[in-house]
PDB file of C-alpha atoms in Angstrom:
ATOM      1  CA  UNK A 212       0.000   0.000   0.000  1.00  0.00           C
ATOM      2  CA  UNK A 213       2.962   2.336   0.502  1.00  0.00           C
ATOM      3  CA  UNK A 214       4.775   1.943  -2.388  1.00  0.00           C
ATOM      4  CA  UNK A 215       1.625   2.654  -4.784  1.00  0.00           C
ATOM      5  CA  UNK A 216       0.684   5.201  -2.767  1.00  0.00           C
ATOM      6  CA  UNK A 217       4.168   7.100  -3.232  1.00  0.00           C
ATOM      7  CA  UNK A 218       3.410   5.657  -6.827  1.00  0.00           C
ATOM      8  CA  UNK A 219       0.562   7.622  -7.382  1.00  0.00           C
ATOM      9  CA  UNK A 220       2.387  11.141  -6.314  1.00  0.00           C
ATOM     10  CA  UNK A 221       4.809  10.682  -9.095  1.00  0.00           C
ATOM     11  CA  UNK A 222       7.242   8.346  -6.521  1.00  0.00           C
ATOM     12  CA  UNK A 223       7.769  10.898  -3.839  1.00  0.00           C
ATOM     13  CA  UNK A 224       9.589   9.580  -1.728  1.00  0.00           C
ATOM     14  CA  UNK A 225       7.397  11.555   1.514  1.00  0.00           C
ATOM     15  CA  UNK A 226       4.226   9.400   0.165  1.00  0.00           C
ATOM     16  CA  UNK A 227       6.100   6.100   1.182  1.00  0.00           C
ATOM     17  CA  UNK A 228       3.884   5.562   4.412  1.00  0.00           C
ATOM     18  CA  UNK A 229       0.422   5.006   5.868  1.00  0.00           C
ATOM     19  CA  UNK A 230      -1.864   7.611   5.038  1.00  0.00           C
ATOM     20  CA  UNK A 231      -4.185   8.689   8.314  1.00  0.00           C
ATOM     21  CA  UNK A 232      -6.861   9.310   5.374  1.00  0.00           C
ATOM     22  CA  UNK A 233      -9.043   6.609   4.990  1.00  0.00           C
ATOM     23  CA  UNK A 234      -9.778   6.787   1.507  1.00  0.00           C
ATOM     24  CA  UNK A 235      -6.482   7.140   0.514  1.00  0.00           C
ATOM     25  CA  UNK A 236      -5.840   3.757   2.349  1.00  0.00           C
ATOM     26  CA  UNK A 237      -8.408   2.266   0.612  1.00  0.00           C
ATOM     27  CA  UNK A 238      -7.617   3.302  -2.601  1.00  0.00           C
ATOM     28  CA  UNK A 239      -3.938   1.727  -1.952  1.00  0.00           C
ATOM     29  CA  UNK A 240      -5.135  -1.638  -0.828  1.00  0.00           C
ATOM     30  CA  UNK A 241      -7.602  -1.640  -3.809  1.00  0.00           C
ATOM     31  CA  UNK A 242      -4.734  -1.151  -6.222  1.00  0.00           C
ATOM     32  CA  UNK A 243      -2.395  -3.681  -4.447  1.00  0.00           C
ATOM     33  CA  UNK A 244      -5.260  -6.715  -5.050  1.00  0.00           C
ATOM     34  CA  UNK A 245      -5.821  -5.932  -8.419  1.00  0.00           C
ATOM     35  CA  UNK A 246      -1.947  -5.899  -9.255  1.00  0.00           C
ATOM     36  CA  UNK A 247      -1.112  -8.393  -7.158  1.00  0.00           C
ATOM     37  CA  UNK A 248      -4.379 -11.473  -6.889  1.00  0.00           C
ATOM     38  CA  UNK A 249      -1.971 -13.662  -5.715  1.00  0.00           C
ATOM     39  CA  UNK A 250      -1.413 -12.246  -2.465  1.00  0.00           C
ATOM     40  CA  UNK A 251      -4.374 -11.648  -1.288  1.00  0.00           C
ATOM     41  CA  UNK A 252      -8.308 -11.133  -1.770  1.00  0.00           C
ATOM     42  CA  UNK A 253     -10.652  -8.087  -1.228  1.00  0.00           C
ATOM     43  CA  UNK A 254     -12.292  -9.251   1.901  1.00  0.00           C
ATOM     44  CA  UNK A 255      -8.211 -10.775   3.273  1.00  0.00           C
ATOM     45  CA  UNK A 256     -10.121 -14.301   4.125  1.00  0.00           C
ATOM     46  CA  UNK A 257      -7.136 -15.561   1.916  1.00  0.00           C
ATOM     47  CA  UNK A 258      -3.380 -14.859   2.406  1.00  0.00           C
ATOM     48  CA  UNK A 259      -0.486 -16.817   0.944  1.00  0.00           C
ATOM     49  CA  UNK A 260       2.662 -17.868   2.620  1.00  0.00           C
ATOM     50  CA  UNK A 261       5.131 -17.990  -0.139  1.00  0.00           C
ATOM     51  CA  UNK A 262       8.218 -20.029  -0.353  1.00  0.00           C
ATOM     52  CA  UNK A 263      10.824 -19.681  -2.634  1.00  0.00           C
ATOM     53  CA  UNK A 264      12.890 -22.728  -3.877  1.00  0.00           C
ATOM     54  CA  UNK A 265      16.177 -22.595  -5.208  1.00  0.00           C
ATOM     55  CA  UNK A 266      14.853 -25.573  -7.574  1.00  0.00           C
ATOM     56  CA  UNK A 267      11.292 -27.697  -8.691  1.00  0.00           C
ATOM     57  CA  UNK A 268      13.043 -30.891  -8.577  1.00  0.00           C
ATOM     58  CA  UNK A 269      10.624 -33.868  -6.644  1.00  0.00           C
ATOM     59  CA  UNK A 270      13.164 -34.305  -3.821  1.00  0.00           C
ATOM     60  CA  UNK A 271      12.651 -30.580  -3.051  1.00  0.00           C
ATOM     61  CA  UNK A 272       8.801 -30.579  -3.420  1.00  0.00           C
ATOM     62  CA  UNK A 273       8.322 -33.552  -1.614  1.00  0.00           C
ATOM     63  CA  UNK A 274       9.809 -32.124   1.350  1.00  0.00           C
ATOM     64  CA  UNK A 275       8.263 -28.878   1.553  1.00  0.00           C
ATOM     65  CA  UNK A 276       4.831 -30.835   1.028  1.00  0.00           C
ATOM     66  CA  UNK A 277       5.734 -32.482   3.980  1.00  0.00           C
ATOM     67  CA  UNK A 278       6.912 -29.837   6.073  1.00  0.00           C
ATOM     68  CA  UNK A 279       3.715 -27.784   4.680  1.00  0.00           C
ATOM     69  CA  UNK A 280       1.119 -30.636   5.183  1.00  0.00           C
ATOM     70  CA  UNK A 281       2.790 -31.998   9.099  1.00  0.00           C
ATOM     71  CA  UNK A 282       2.717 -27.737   9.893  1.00  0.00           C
ATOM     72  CA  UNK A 283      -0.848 -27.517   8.636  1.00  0.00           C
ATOM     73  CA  UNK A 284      -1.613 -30.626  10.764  1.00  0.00           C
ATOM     74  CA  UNK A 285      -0.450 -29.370  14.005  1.00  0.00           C
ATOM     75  CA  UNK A 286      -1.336 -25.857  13.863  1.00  0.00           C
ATOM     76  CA  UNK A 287      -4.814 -25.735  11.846  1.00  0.00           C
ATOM     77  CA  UNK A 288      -8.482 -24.697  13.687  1.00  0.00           C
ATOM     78  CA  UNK A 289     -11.895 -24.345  12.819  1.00  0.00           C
ATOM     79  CA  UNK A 290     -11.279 -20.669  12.774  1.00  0.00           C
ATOM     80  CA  UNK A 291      -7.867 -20.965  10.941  1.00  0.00           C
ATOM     81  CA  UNK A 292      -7.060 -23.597   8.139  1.00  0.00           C
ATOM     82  CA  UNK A 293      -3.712 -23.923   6.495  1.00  0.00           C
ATOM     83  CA  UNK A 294      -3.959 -25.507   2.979  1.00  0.00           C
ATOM     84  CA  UNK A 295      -1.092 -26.641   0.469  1.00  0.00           C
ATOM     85  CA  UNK A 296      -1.409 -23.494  -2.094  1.00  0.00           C
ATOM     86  CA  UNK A 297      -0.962 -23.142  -5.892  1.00  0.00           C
ATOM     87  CA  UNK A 298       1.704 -21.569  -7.103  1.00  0.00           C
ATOM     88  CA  UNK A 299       3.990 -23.298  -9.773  1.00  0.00           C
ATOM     89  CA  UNK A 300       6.059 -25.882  -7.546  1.00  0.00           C
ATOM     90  CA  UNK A 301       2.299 -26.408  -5.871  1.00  0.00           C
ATOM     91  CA  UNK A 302       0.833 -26.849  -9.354  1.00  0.00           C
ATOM     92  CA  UNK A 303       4.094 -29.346  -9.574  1.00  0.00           C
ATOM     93  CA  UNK A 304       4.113 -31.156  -6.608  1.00  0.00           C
ATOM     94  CA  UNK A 305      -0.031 -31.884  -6.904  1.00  0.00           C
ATOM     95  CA  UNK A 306       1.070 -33.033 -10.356  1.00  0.00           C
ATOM     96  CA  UNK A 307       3.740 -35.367  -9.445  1.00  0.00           C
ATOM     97  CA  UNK A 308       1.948 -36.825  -6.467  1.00  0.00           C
ATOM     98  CA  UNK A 309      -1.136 -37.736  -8.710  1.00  0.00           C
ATOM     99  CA  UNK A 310       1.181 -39.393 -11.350  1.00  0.00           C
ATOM    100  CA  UNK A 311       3.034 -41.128  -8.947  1.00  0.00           C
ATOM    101  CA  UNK A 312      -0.204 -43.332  -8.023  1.00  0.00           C
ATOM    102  CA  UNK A 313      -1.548 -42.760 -11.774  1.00  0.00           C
ATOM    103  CA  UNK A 314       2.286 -45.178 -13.163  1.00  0.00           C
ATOM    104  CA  UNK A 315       1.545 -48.191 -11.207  1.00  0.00           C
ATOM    105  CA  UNK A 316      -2.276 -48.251 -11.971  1.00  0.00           C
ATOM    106  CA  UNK A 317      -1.965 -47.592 -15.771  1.00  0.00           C
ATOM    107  CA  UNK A 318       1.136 -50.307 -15.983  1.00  0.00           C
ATOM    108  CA  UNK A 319      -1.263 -52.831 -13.328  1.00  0.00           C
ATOM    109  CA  UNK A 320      -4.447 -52.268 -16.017  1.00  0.00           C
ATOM    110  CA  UNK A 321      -2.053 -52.430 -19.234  1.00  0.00           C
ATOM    111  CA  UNK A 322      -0.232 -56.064 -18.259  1.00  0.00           C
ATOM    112  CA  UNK A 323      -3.522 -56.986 -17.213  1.00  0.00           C
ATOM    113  CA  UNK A 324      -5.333 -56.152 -20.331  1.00  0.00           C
ATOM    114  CA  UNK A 325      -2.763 -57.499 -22.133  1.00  0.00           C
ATOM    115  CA  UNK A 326      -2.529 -61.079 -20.248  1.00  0.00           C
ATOM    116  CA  UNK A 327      -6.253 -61.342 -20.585  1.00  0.00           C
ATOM    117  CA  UNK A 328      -5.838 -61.107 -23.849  1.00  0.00           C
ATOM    118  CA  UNK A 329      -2.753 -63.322 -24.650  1.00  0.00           C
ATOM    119  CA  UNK A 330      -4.329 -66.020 -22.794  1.00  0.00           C
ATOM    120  CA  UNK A 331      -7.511 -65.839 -25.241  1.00  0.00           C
ATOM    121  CA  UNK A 332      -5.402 -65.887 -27.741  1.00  0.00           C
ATOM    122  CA  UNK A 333      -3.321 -68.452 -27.154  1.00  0.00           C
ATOM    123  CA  UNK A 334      -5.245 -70.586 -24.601  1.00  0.00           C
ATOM    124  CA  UNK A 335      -2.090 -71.578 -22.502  1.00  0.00           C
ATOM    125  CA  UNK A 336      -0.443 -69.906 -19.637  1.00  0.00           C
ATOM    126  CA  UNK A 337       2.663 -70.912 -20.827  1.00  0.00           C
ATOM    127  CA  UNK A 338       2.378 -68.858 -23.798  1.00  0.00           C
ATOM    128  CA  UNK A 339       1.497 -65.858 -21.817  1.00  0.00           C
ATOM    129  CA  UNK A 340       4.498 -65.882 -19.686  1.00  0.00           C
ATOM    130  CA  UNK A 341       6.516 -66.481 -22.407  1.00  0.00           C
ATOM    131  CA  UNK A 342       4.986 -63.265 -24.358  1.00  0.00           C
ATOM    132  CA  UNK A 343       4.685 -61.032 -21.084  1.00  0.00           C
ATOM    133  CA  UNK A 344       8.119 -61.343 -19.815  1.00  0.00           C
ATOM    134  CA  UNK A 345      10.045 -59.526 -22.116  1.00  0.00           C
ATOM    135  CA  UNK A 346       7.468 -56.466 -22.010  1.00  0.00           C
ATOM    136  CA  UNK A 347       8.283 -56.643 -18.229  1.00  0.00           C
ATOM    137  CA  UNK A 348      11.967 -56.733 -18.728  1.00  0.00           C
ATOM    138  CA  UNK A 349      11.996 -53.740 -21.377  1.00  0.00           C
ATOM    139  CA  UNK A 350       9.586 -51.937 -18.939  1.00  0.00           C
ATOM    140  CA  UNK A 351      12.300 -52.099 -16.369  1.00  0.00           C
ATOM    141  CA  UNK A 352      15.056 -51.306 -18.589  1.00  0.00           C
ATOM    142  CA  UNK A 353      12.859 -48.324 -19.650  1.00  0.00           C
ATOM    143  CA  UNK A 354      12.658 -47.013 -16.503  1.00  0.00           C
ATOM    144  CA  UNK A 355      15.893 -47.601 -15.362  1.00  0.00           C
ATOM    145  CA  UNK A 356      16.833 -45.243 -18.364  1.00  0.00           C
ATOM    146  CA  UNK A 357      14.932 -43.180 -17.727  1.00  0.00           C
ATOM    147  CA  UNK A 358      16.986 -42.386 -14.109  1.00  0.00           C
ATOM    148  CA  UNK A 359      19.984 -42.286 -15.916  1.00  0.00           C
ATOM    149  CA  UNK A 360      19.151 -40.135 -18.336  1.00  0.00           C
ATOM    150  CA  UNK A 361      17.310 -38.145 -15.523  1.00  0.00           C
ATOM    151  CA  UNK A 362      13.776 -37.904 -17.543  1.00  0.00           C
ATOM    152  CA  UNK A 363      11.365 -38.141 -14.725  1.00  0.00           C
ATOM    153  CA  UNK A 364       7.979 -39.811 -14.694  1.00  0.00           C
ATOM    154  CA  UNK A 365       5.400 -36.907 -15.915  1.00  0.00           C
ATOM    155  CA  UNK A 366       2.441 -36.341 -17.427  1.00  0.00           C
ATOM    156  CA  UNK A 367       3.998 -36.202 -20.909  1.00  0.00           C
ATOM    157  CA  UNK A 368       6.250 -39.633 -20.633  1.00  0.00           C
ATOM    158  CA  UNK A 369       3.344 -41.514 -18.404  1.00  0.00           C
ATOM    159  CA  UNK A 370       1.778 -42.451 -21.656  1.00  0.00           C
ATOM    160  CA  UNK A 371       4.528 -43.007 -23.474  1.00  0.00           C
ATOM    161  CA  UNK A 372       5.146 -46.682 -21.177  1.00  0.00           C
ATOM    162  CA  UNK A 373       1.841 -47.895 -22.294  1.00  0.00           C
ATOM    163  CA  UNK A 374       2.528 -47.206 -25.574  1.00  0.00           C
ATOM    164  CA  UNK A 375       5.741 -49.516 -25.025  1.00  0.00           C
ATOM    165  CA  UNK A 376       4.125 -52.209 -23.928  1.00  0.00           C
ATOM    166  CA  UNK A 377       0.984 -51.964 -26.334  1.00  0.00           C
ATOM    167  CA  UNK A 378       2.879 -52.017 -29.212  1.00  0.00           C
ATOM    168  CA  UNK A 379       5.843 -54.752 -27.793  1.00  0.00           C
ATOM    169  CA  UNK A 380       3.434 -57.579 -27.462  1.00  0.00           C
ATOM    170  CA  UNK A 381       2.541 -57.416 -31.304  1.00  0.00           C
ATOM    171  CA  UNK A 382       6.262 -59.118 -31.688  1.00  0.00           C
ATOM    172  CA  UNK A 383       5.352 -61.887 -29.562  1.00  0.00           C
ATOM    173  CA  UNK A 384       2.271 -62.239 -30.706  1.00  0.00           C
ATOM    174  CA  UNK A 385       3.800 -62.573 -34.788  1.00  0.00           C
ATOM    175  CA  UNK A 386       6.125 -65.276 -33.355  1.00  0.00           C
ATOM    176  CA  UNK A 387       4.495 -67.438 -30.927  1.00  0.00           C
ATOM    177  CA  UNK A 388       1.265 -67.429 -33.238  1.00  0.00           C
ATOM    178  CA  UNK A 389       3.439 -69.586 -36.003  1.00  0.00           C
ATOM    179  CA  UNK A 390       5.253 -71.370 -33.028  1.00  0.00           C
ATOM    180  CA  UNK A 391       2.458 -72.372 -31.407  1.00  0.00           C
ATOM    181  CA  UNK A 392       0.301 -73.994 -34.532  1.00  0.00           C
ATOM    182  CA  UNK A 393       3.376 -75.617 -35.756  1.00  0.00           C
ATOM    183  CA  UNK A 394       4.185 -77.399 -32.135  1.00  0.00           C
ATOM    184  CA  UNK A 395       0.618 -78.270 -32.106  1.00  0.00           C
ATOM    185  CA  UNK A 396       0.791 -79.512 -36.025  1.00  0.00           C
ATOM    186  CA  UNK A 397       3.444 -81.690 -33.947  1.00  0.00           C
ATOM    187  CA  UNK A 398       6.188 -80.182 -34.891  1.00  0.00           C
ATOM    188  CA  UNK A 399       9.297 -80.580 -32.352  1.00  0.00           C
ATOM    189  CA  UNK A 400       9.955 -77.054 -30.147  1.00  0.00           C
ATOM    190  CA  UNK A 401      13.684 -76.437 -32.769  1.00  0.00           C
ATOM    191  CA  UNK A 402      11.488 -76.648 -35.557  1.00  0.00           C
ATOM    192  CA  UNK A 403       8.375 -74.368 -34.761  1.00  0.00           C
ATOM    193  CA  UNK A 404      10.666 -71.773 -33.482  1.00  0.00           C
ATOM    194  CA  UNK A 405      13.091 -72.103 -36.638  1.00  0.00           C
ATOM    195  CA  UNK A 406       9.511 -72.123 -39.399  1.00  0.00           C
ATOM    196  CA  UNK A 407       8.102 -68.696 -37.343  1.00  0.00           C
ATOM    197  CA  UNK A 408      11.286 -67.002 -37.857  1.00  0.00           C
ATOM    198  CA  UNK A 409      11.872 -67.667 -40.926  1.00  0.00           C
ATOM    199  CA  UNK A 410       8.000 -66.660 -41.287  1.00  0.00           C
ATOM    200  CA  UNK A 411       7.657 -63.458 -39.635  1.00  0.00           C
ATOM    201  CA  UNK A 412      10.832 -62.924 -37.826  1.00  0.00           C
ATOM    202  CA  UNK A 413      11.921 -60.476 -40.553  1.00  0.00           C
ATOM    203  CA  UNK A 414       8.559 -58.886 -40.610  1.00  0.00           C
ATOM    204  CA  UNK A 415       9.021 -58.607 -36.422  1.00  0.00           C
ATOM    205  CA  UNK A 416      12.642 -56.853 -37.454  1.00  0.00           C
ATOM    206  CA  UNK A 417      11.385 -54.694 -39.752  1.00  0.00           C
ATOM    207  CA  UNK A 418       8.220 -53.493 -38.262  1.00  0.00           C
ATOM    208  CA  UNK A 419      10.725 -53.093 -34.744  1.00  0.00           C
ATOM    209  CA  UNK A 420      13.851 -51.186 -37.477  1.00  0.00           C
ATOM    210  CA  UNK A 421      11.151 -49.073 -38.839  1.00  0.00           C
ATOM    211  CA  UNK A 422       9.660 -47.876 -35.869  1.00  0.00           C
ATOM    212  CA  UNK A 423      12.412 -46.988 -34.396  1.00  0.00           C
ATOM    213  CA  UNK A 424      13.976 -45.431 -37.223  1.00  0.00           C
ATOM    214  CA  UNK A 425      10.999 -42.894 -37.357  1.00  0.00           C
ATOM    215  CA  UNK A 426      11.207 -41.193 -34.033  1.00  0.00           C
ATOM    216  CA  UNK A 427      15.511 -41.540 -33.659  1.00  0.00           C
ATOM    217  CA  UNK A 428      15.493 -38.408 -35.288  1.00  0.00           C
ATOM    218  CA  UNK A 429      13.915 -36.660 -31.916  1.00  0.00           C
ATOM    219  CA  UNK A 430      16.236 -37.041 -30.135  1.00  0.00           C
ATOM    220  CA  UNK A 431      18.515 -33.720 -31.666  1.00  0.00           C
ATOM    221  CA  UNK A 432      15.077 -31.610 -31.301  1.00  0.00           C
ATOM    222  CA  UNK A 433      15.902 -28.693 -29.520  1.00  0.00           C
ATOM    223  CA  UNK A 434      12.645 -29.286 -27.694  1.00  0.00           C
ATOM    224  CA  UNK A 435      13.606 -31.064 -24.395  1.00  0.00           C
ATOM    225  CA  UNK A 436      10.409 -32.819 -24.145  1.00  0.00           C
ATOM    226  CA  UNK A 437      10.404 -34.196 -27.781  1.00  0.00           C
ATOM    227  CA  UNK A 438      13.976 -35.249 -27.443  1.00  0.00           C
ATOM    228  CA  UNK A 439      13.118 -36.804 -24.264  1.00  0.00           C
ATOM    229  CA  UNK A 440      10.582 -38.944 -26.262  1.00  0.00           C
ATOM    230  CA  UNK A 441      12.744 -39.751 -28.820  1.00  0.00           C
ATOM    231  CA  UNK A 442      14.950 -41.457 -26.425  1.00  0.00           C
ATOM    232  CA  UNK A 443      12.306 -43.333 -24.953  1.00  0.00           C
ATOM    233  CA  UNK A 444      10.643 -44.446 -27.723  1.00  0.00           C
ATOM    234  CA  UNK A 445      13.469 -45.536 -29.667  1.00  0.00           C
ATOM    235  CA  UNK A 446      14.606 -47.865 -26.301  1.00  0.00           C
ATOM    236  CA  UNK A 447      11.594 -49.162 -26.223  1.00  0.00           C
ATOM    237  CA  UNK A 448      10.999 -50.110 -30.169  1.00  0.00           C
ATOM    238  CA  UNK A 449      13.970 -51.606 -30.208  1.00  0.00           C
ATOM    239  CA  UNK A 450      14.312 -53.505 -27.227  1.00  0.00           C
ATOM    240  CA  UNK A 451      11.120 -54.923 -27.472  1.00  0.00           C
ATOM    241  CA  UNK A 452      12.103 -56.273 -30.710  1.00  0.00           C
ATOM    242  CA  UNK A 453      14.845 -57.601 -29.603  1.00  0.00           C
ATOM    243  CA  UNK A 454      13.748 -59.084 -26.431  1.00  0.00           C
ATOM    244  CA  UNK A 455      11.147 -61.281 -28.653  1.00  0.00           C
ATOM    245  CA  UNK A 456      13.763 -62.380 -30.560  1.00  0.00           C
ATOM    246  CA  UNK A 457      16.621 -63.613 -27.934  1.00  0.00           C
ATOM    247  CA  UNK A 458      13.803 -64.106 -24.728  1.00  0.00           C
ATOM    248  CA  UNK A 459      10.759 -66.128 -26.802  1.00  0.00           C
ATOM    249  CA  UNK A 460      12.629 -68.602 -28.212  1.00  0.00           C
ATOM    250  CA  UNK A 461      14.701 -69.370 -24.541  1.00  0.00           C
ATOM    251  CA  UNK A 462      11.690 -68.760 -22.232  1.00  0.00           C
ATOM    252  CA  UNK A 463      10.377 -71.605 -24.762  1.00  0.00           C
ATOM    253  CA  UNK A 464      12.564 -73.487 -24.074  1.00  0.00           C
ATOM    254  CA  UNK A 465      11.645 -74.178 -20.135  1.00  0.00           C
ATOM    255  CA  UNK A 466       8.042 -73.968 -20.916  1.00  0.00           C
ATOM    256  CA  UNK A 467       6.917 -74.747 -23.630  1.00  0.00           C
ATOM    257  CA  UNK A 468       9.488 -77.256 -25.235  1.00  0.00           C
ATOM    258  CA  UNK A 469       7.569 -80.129 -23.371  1.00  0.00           C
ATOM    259  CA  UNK A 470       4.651 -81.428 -25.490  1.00  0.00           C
ATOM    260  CA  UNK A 471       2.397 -81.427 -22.241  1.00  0.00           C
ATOM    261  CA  UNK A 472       3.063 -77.561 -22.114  1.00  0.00           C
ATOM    262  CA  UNK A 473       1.309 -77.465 -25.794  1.00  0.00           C
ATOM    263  CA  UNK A 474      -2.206 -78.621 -26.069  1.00  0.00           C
ATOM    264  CA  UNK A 475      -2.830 -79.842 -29.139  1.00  0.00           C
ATOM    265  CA  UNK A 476      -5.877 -78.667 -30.931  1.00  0.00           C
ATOM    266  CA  UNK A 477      -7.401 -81.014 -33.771  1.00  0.00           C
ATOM    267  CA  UNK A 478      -5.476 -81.311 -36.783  1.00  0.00           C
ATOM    268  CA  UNK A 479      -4.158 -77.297 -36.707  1.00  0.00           C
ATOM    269  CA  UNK A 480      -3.395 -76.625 -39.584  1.00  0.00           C
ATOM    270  CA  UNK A 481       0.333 -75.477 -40.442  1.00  0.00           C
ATOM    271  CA  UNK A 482      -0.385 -72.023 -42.404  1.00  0.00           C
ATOM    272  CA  UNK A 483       0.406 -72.330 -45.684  1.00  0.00           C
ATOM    273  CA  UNK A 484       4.301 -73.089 -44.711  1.00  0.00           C
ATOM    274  CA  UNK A 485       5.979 -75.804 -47.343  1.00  0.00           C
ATOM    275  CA  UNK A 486       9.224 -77.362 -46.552  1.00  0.00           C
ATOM    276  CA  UNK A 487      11.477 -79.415 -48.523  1.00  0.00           C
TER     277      UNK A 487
END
């Protein structure tokens, strides 16, 4: 209120001060809410305490959360409340707490979508394991990168996991399709893996090559996010790829190279493939 009342005599330095005139007083605190909203309202049932941070990193916000939240605990009343505020880092720290709990449920709904649907698929448990495993392992890896590279968990790269794991099960469902009707044609384990390879193992290469050769080229945006995505997306083509490749055919091997791990269906038929 000072220092827009001195602003409104040209920034005299007398008019720095508490007028006795009411009106002038008023007009002061009038000016100072509509230049400044968030510091306070008209009728002063709102007023900030504001922290400045020397960063926004989640370390930092999760302890001044804390320290805000165990303060407001111990020292609120019906008559006073203290409340976690706004403010960018608040805006932040609300953000990071709801996708915090938002990872684990969208990961626990996408394997579970995705094993529901495997085991229609391919009516064996076996199978599943064998195609849900390397997701898992290149979900890990992902995020393991992902603290390396120091890209954190966010709104923008929460979606980006699903879309890893949506699109990596397509590999093991090319291969273990072909490996699976061969074995139960009656075809020995060596053989069904060797006939889906040579089937749509290039076509798993390919699809996993092209992918990731379409979104390599974020990673020299000068946009941090984009590049960010880049990274993540190219990990996660590839390794996907390449986990169906090297982990199908040895997770088949424990458990589904025994004939009992393969039921048989009729007389499946062994798609089209001709040997000599």
């Amino acid at each position: 209120v000072r220092q827009i009342t001195a602003g409104s005599y040209e920034g005299n330095p007398k008019w720095v001060t508490l007028a006795r005139n009411q009106d002038v007083l008023n007009y002061g605190a009038q000016q100072a809410s509509v230049n400044n909203p968030d510091l306070f309202n008209n009728d002063c049932s709102v007023m900030p305490v504001i922290a400045y941070l020397s960063d926004h990193r989640a370390e930092t916000l999760d302890r001044v959360v804390a320290a805000a939240a165990g303060f407001a605990q111990a020292h609120s009343s019906p008559e006073r409340q203290f409340l976690l505020a706004a403010g960018s880092a608040g805006i932040e720290a609300a953000t990071n707490i709801v996708v915090k709990e938002a990872n684990r449920t969208m990961l626990f709904y996408v394997y579970a979508a995705v094993i529901v649907l495997c085991f229609i698929t391919f009516r064996n448990w076996r199978a599943v394991v064998v195609a849900v495993v390397p997701l898992a392992v290149t979900s890990i890896l992902c995020e393991a990168l992902m603290v390396v590279l120091g890209i954190g968990v966010k709104v923008g790269t929460l979606p980006v996991i699903a879309l890893g794991v949506g699109i990596g099960v397509d590999y093991a469902l090319y291969l273990l399709s072909i490996q699976l009707a061969q074995q139960r044609a009656g075809a020995s384990l060596a053989d069904a893996h060797r006939r889906s390879i040579q089937f749509t193992g290039k076509v798993v290469a390919l699809v996993g090559v092209t992918l990731a050769a379409g979104v390599v080229t974020w990673i020299w945006s000068p946009i941090k996010f984009q590049a960010d995505m880049g990274i993540l997306l190219t990990f996660m083509f590839v390794w996907n790829m390449v986990g169906a490749l090297i982990l199908i055919p040895a997770l088949s091997h424990f458990l589904l190279k025994s004939p009992k791990g393969v039921r048989r269906v009729g007389a499946m038929p062994v798609l089209g493939l001709a040997t000599r």
